[in-house]
Amino acid sequence: MKLTGRDAQAFFAKPSREAAGVLLYGADAMRVALRREQVIAALIGPEGEAEMRLERIEGADLRRDPAALADAMKAQGFFAGPRVVHVEGAGDAAAPAIAAALEAWQPGDAQLVVTAGQLAPRSPLRKLFEGARHAFAIGIYDDPPSRAEIEAALAAAGVGEVTAEAMEALVHLSRALDPGDFRQTVEKLALYKLDPPGPVTVEDVEAVAPLTVEAHLDALITAVAEGRAADVGLMMQRLAGQGVAPATVLIGATRHFRSLLAVASHPDGAAEGVGRLRPPVYGPRRDRLLRQAQGWGAERAARALQLLIDTDLELRSAGQHAPQMALVERALIRLAMMNRRR
């Protein structure tokens, strides 16, 4: 049986103990591994592996010994409790052995968890699970986690109340990080909030979030907007070392100064303008953006934006021979110096 959407999420939250097994497949090995870990933990509990109620079999081994899987599922463990057999890295060549094990399965036998890479719709392994009445097939895709999934991850880690602004920050972070890094961040957040206790704030999320390329770019643009010209060169070198393109830096700076201009020129004042930004900005970022807009003012923010637009045109010029990163760095230093000349 094929599970998608809400049905798949419901299965991950509470896997059926009446099913013979489940196939988890997808191109991203980390995403598949995290779901496999979640399902196995739900089926056998946190002490299941320590009590030897989990057995692992490599998918390639089933070609040499097809009966090993059925034997493992029928075996009785030393400790009482549900058992799981995990077949890792299964391919279509393992389908006959897995089909025989599913056919022989009876209530009380170990449940089967099979993980695989990307499988085509006509894959024999995928068709086997999708066509079974007592087994499931779930595709794991590269979509960012939904808000409900993030809330479930927070609850599982023991994180209590989360403010609306902090949740928005976590949603944004989940799209910037790979699943493993995001889960580690949630676990760090749970430990961070042990003392002092209380609702999770944006500051708490920022304190435990890893420094991504995006974070380094934000730090550079903040330095420029706050007039810290001496910091620009080192930050540019760091971004260049991470493989960030000059155009990416320029796009980020242009977007930021468009926001500054919109806030500074709002007819009802900067405080009202920052509240009208889309997407909305929360917490310390909001306060920082408001201070920057008030410091620049509409006229100088407009001049800064024009400088960035001119640099972009120069960057795109076919006759440009200067190193592109140096060209962007020079423009950002000019902006930072402009902010210092009040």
CSV table of C-alpha atoms in Angstrom, one decimal:
chain,number,residue,atom,x,y,z
A,1,MET,CA,0.0,0.0,0.0
A,2,LYS,CA,1.4,3.4,-0.9
A,3,LEU,CA,1.2,6.1,1.7
A,4,THR,CA,1.6,9.8,1.0
A,5,GLY,CA,0.8,13.2,2.6
A,6,ARG,CA,-1.1,13.0,5.9
A,7,ASP,CA,-1.3,9.2,5.8
A,8,ALA,CA,2.5,9.0,5.7
A,9,GLN,CA,2.9,11.5,8.5
A,10,ALA,CA,0.4,9.6,10.6
A,11,PHE,CA,2.4,6.4,10.0
A,12,PHE,CA,5.7,8.1,11.0
A,13,ALA,CA,4.1,9.4,14.2
A,14,LYS,CA,2.6,6.0,15.1
A,15,PRO,CA,3.7,3.1,12.9
A,16,SER,CA,1.2,0.2,12.6
A,17,ARG,CA,2.1,-2.8,14.6
A,18,GLU,CA,-0.3,-4.9,12.5
A,19,ALA,CA,1.8,-4.4,9.3
A,20,ALA,CA,4.4,-6.9,8.1
A,21,GLY,CA,6.7,-4.1,7.0
A,22,VAL,CA,7.4,-0.8,5.3
A,23,LEU,CA,9.6,0.4,2.5
A,24,LEU,CA,11.2,3.8,2.8
A,25,TYR,CA,12.9,5.1,-0.3
A,26,GLY,CA,14.3,8.4,-1.6
A,27,ALA,CA,17.3,10.1,-3.2
A,28,ASP,CA,18.4,11.8,0.0
A,29,ALA,CA,20.1,9.2,2.1
A,30,MET,CA,20.0,11.4,5.2
A,31,ARG,CA,16.3,12.0,5.0
A,32,VAL,CA,15.6,8.3,4.5
A,33,ALA,CA,17.9,7.4,7.5
A,34,LEU,CA,16.1,9.9,9.8
A,35,ARG,CA,12.7,8.4,8.9
A,36,ARG,CA,14.0,4.9,9.3
A,37,GLU,CA,15.3,5.8,12.8
A,38,GLN,CA,12.0,7.3,13.7
A,39,VAL,CA,10.0,4.3,12.6
A,40,ILE,CA,12.2,1.7,14.3
A,41,ALA,CA,12.3,3.7,17.6
A,42,ALA,CA,8.5,3.8,17.5
A,43,LEU,CA,8.2,0.1,16.9
A,44,ILE,CA,10.7,-1.3,19.4
A,45,GLY,CA,11.2,1.6,21.9
A,46,PRO,CA,14.4,3.3,23.0
A,47,GLU,CA,15.8,0.1,24.5
A,48,GLY,CA,15.0,-2.2,21.6
A,49,GLU,CA,18.5,-2.2,20.1
A,50,ALA,CA,20.2,-2.7,23.4
A,51,GLU,CA,17.9,-5.6,24.1
A,52,MET,CA,18.9,-7.1,20.7
A,53,ARG,CA,15.4,-6.8,19.3
A,54,LEU,CA,16.7,-5.2,16.1
A,55,GLU,CA,18.6,-7.1,13.5
A,56,ARG,CA,20.2,-5.5,10.4
A,57,ILE,CA,20.8,-7.2,7.1
A,58,GLU,CA,22.5,-5.7,4.0
A,59,GLY,CA,20.3,-5.7,0.9
A,60,ALA,CA,23.2,-7.2,-1.1
A,61,ASP,CA,23.5,-10.2,1.2
A,62,LEU,CA,20.0,-11.3,0.3
A,63,ARG,CA,21.2,-12.3,-3.2
A,64,ARG,CA,23.6,-14.8,-1.6
A,65,ASP,CA,21.3,-16.1,1.1
A,66,PRO,CA,17.6,-15.3,0.2
A,67,ALA,CA,16.3,-17.4,3.1
A,68,ALA,CA,18.2,-15.3,5.7
A,69,LEU,CA,15.5,-12.6,5.8
A,70,ALA,CA,12.5,-15.0,6.4
A,71,ASP,CA,14.6,-16.8,9.1
A,72,ALA,CA,15.4,-13.5,10.9
A,73,MET,CA,11.8,-12.5,10.9
A,74,LYS,CA,10.7,-15.8,12.4
A,75,ALA,CA,13.5,-16.0,15.0
A,76,GLN,CA,12.7,-15.5,18.7
A,77,GLY,CA,14.7,-13.0,20.6
A,78,PHE,CA,16.2,-13.5,24.1
A,79,PHE,CA,14.2,-10.4,25.4
A,80,ALA,CA,10.5,-10.2,25.2
A,81,GLY,CA,9.0,-7.4,23.1
A,82,PRO,CA,8.4,-6.5,19.5
A,83,ARG,CA,11.2,-7.1,17.0
A,84,VAL,CA,12.3,-5.4,13.8
A,85,VAL,CA,14.5,-6.6,10.9
A,86,HIS,CA,16.1,-3.8,9.0
A,87,VAL,CA,17.2,-4.4,5.4
A,88,GLU,CA,19.5,-1.5,4.4
A,89,GLY,CA,20.4,-0.5,0.9
A,90,ALA,CA,17.9,-2.8,-0.8
A,91,GLY,CA,17.6,-2.8,-4.5
A,92,ASP,CA,15.4,-4.6,-7.0
A,93,ALA,CA,17.6,-7.7,-6.8
A,94,ALA,CA,16.4,-8.2,-3.3
A,95,ALA,CA,12.7,-8.1,-4.2
A,96,PRO,CA,12.3,-11.9,-4.5
A,97,ALA,CA,13.7,-12.6,-1.0
A,98,ILE,CA,11.7,-9.8,0.5
A,99,ALA,CA,8.5,-11.0,-1.3
A,100,ALA,CA,9.0,-14.5,0.2
A,101,ALA,CA,9.5,-13.0,3.7
A,102,LEU,CA,6.4,-10.9,3.4
A,103,GLU,CA,4.4,-13.9,2.2
A,104,ALA,CA,5.5,-16.0,5.1
A,105,TRP,CA,4.9,-13.3,7.7
A,106,GLN,CA,2.4,-13.8,10.5
A,107,PRO,CA,1.4,-11.7,13.5
A,108,GLY,CA,4.1,-12.1,16.2
A,109,ASP,CA,7.0,-12.2,13.7
A,110,ALA,CA,9.5,-9.4,13.5
A,111,GLN,CA,8.3,-6.4,11.4
A,112,LEU,CA,10.3,-5.5,8.4
A,113,VAL,CA,11.8,-2.0,7.6
A,114,VAL,CA,13.4,-1.8,4.2
A,115,THR,CA,15.4,1.3,3.1
A,116,ALA,CA,16.4,2.1,-0.4
A,117,GLY,CA,17.6,4.9,-2.7
A,118,GLN,CA,15.5,6.5,-5.4
A,119,LEU,CA,13.2,3.9,-7.0
A,120,ALA,CA,11.4,4.3,-10.3
A,121,PRO,CA,7.6,3.7,-10.4
A,122,ARG,CA,8.2,0.4,-12.2
A,123,SER,CA,10.7,-0.8,-9.7
A,124,PRO,CA,9.9,-4.4,-8.6
A,125,LEU,CA,10.7,-3.6,-5.0
A,126,ARG,CA,8.5,-0.5,-5.0
A,127,LYS,CA,5.6,-2.3,-6.7
A,128,LEU,CA,5.9,-5.2,-4.2
A,129,PHE,CA,5.2,-2.9,-1.2
A,130,GLU,CA,2.7,-0.7,-3.0
A,131,GLY,CA,0.7,-3.8,-4.0
A,132,ALA,CA,0.8,-5.5,-0.6
A,133,ARG,CA,-2.2,-5.3,1.7
A,134,HIS,CA,-0.2,-5.7,4.9
A,135,ALA,CA,2.9,-3.6,4.0
A,136,PHE,CA,3.5,0.0,3.1
A,137,ALA,CA,5.7,2.0,0.7
A,138,ILE,CA,6.6,5.6,1.5
A,139,GLY,CA,8.7,7.9,-0.7
A,140,ILE,CA,10.9,10.4,1.1
A,141,TYR,CA,11.4,13.5,-0.9
A,142,ASP,CA,13.5,16.7,-0.6
A,143,ASP,CA,10.7,18.9,0.5
A,144,PRO,CA,11.4,21.1,3.6
A,145,PRO,CA,9.6,20.0,6.7
A,146,SER,CA,6.1,21.4,7.2
A,147,ARG,CA,5.2,23.4,10.3
A,148,ALA,CA,3.5,20.3,11.8
A,149,GLU,CA,6.6,18.3,11.3
A,150,ILE,CA,8.7,21.0,13.0
A,151,GLU,CA,6.3,21.1,15.9
A,152,ALA,CA,6.5,17.3,16.2
A,153,ALA,CA,10.3,17.4,16.2
A,154,LEU,CA,10.2,20.1,18.9
A,155,ALA,CA,7.8,18.0,21.0
A,156,ALA,CA,9.9,14.9,20.6
A,157,ALA,CA,13.0,16.7,21.7
A,158,GLY,CA,11.2,18.1,24.8
A,159,VAL,CA,11.1,21.7,23.7
A,160,GLY,CA,8.2,23.4,25.4
A,161,GLU,CA,6.4,26.6,24.4
A,162,VAL,CA,7.7,28.5,21.3
A,163,THR,CA,6.9,32.1,20.5
A,164,ALA,CA,5.4,32.9,17.1
A,165,GLU,CA,8.6,34.8,16.1
A,166,ALA,CA,10.8,31.9,17.1
A,167,MET,CA,8.7,29.4,15.2
A,168,GLU,CA,9.0,31.6,12.1
A,169,ALA,CA,12.8,31.6,12.6
A,170,LEU,CA,12.8,27.7,12.9
A,171,VAL,CA,10.7,27.4,9.7
A,172,HIS,CA,13.3,29.6,7.9
A,173,LEU,CA,16.1,27.6,9.4
A,174,SER,CA,14.6,24.2,8.4
A,175,ARG,CA,14.8,25.4,4.8
A,176,ALA,CA,18.4,26.5,5.0
A,177,LEU,CA,19.8,23.4,6.8
A,178,ASP,CA,19.8,19.7,5.8
A,179,PRO,CA,17.6,17.5,7.9
A,180,GLY,CA,20.4,16.1,10.1
A,181,ASP,CA,21.8,19.6,11.0
A,182,PHE,CA,18.3,20.8,11.7
A,183,ARG,CA,17.5,17.9,14.0
A,184,GLN,CA,20.8,18.6,15.9
A,185,THR,CA,19.8,22.2,16.2
A,186,VAL,CA,16.4,21.3,17.7
A,187,GLU,CA,18.2,19.0,20.2
A,188,LYS,CA,20.6,21.8,21.1
A,189,LEU,CA,17.7,24.1,21.6
A,190,ALA,CA,16.1,21.6,24.0
A,191,LEU,CA,19.3,21.6,26.1
A,192,TYR,CA,19.7,25.4,25.8
A,193,LYS,CA,16.3,26.0,27.3
A,194,LEU,CA,16.8,23.8,30.4
A,195,ASP,CA,18.2,26.9,32.2
A,196,PRO,CA,16.6,29.3,32.3
A,197,PRO,CA,13.3,27.7,31.4
A,198,GLY,CA,10.6,29.5,29.6
A,199,PRO,CA,9.2,30.1,26.1
A,200,VAL,CA,11.7,29.7,23.2
A,201,THR,CA,12.5,33.1,21.7
A,202,VAL,CA,14.2,34.2,18.5
A,203,GLU,CA,17.3,34.9,20.5
A,204,ASP,CA,17.4,31.3,21.7
A,205,VAL,CA,17.1,30.0,18.1
A,206,GLU,CA,19.9,32.3,16.9
A,207,ALA,CA,22.1,31.2,19.8
A,208,VAL,CA,22.0,27.5,18.8
A,209,ALA,CA,21.7,27.9,15.0
A,210,PRO,CA,24.8,26.8,13.0
A,211,LEU,CA,26.6,29.4,10.9
A,212,THR,CA,25.5,28.8,7.4
A,213,VAL,CA,26.7,30.6,4.3
A,214,GLU,CA,23.6,32.7,4.5
A,215,ALA,CA,24.5,33.7,8.1
A,216,HIS,CA,27.9,34.8,6.9
A,217,LEU,CA,26.4,36.8,4.1
A,218,ASP,CA,23.9,38.4,6.6
A,219,ALA,CA,26.9,39.3,8.8
A,220,LEU,CA,28.7,41.0,5.9
A,221,ILE,CA,25.7,43.0,4.9
A,222,THR,CA,25.1,44.1,8.5
A,223,ALA,CA,28.7,45.2,8.8
A,224,VAL,CA,28.2,47.3,5.6
A,225,ALA,CA,24.9,48.8,6.8
A,226,GLU,CA,26.4,49.7,10.2
A,227,GLY,CA,29.5,51.4,8.7
A,228,ARG,CA,32.1,48.8,9.8
A,229,ALA,CA,34.3,49.2,6.7
A,230,ALA,CA,37.3,47.5,8.3
A,231,ASP,CA,35.4,44.2,8.6
A,232,VAL,CA,34.3,44.0,5.0
A,233,GLY,CA,37.6,42.6,3.5
A,234,LEU,CA,37.9,39.7,5.9
A,235,MET,CA,34.2,38.7,5.5
A,236,MET,CA,34.5,38.9,1.7
A,237,GLN,CA,37.5,36.6,1.8
A,238,ARG,CA,35.6,34.1,4.0
A,239,LEU,CA,32.6,34.0,1.6
A,240,ALA,CA,34.9,33.7,-1.4
A,241,GLY,CA,36.6,30.7,0.3
A,242,GLN,CA,33.2,29.1,0.7
A,243,GLY,CA,32.5,29.4,-3.0
A,244,VAL,CA,30.0,32.2,-2.8
A,245,ALA,CA,29.7,34.1,-6.2
A,246,PRO,CA,30.1,37.9,-6.3
A,247,ALA,CA,26.7,38.2,-7.9
A,248,THR,CA,25.2,36.4,-4.8
A,249,VAL,CA,26.8,38.9,-2.5
A,250,LEU,CA,25.5,41.8,-4.6
A,251,ILE,CA,22.0,40.4,-4.8
A,252,GLY,CA,21.9,40.0,-1.0
A,253,ALA,CA,23.1,43.6,-0.4
A,254,THR,CA,20.7,45.0,-3.0
A,255,ARG,CA,17.8,43.2,-1.3
A,256,HIS,CA,18.8,44.5,2.1
A,257,PHE,CA,19.1,48.1,0.9
A,258,ARG,CA,15.8,47.9,-0.9
A,259,SER,CA,14.3,47.0,2.5
A,260,LEU,CA,16.2,49.9,4.2
A,261,LEU,CA,14.8,52.3,1.6
A,262,ALA,CA,11.3,51.0,2.0
A,263,VAL,CA,11.4,51.4,5.8
A,264,ALA,CA,13.2,54.8,5.8
A,265,SER,CA,10.8,56.3,3.2
A,266,HIS,CA,7.5,55.0,4.7
A,267,PRO,CA,5.0,57.9,5.0
A,268,ASP,CA,4.0,56.8,8.5
A,269,GLY,CA,7.5,56.5,9.8
A,270,ALA,CA,10.2,53.8,9.9
A,271,ALA,CA,8.6,51.9,12.7
A,272,GLU,CA,5.5,51.4,10.6
A,273,GLY,CA,7.6,50.7,7.6
A,274,VAL,CA,9.5,47.8,9.1
A,275,GLY,CA,6.2,46.2,10.2
A,276,ARG,CA,5.0,46.2,6.6
A,277,LEU,CA,8.0,44.3,5.1
A,278,ARG,CA,7.2,41.1,3.3
A,279,PRO,CA,8.3,38.5,4.3
A,280,PRO,CA,8.0,39.9,7.9
A,281,VAL,CA,11.1,40.4,10.1
A,282,TYR,CA,11.0,39.5,13.8
A,283,GLY,CA,13.0,39.9,17.0
A,284,PRO,CA,16.6,41.3,17.0
A,285,ARG,CA,16.7,41.4,13.2
A,286,ARG,CA,13.7,43.7,13.2
A,287,ASP,CA,15.2,46.1,15.7
A,288,ARG,CA,18.5,46.1,13.8
A,289,LEU,CA,16.9,46.8,10.5
A,290,LEU,CA,14.9,49.7,12.1
A,291,ARG,CA,18.0,51.2,13.6
A,292,GLN,CA,19.8,51.0,10.3
A,293,ALA,CA,17.0,52.6,8.3
A,294,GLN,CA,16.7,55.4,10.8
A,295,GLY,CA,20.5,55.9,10.6
A,296,TRP,CA,20.6,55.9,6.8
A,297,GLY,CA,17.5,57.9,6.0
A,298,ALA,CA,15.6,57.7,2.8
A,299,GLU,CA,18.0,59.9,0.7
A,300,ARG,CA,21.2,58.1,1.6
A,301,ALA,CA,19.6,54.7,1.3
A,302,ALA,CA,18.5,55.6,-2.2
A,303,ARG,CA,22.0,56.7,-3.1
A,304,ALA,CA,23.3,53.4,-1.7
A,305,LEU,CA,20.9,51.4,-3.7
A,306,GLN,CA,21.8,53.3,-6.9
A,307,LEU,CA,25.5,52.4,-6.2
A,308,LEU,CA,24.6,48.7,-5.9
A,309,ILE,CA,22.6,48.9,-9.2
A,310,ASP,CA,25.5,50.6,-11.0
A,311,THR,CA,27.9,47.9,-9.6
A,312,ASP,CA,25.6,45.2,-10.9
A,313,LEU,CA,25.6,46.8,-14.4
A,314,GLU,CA,29.4,47.0,-14.3
A,315,LEU,CA,29.6,43.4,-13.2
A,316,ARG,CA,27.5,42.3,-16.1
A,317,SER,CA,29.5,44.4,-18.6
A,318,ALA,CA,31.1,42.3,-21.3
A,319,GLY,CA,34.2,44.5,-21.3
A,320,GLN,CA,34.8,44.2,-17.5
A,321,HIS,CA,38.4,43.0,-16.8
A,322,ALA,CA,38.6,43.7,-13.1
A,323,PRO,CA,38.2,40.7,-10.7
A,324,GLN,CA,34.5,40.5,-9.9
A,325,MET,CA,34.8,39.8,-6.2
A,326,ALA,CA,37.2,42.8,-5.9
A,327,LEU,CA,34.6,45.0,-7.7
A,328,VAL,CA,31.9,44.0,-5.3
A,329,GLU,CA,34.2,44.4,-2.3
A,330,ARG,CA,35.1,47.9,-3.4
A,331,ALA,CA,31.4,48.8,-3.7
A,332,LEU,CA,30.6,47.5,-0.2
A,333,ILE,CA,33.5,49.4,1.4
A,334,ARG,CA,32.2,52.6,-0.3
A,335,LEU,CA,28.8,51.9,1.1
A,336,ALA,CA,30.2,51.4,4.6
A,337,MET,CA,32.3,54.6,4.3
A,338,MET,CA,29.2,56.4,3.1
A,339,ASN,CA,27.3,55.4,6.3
A,340,ARG,CA,30.2,56.9,8.4
A,341,ARG,CA,29.9,60.3,6.8
A,342,ARG,CA,26.9,61.6,8.6
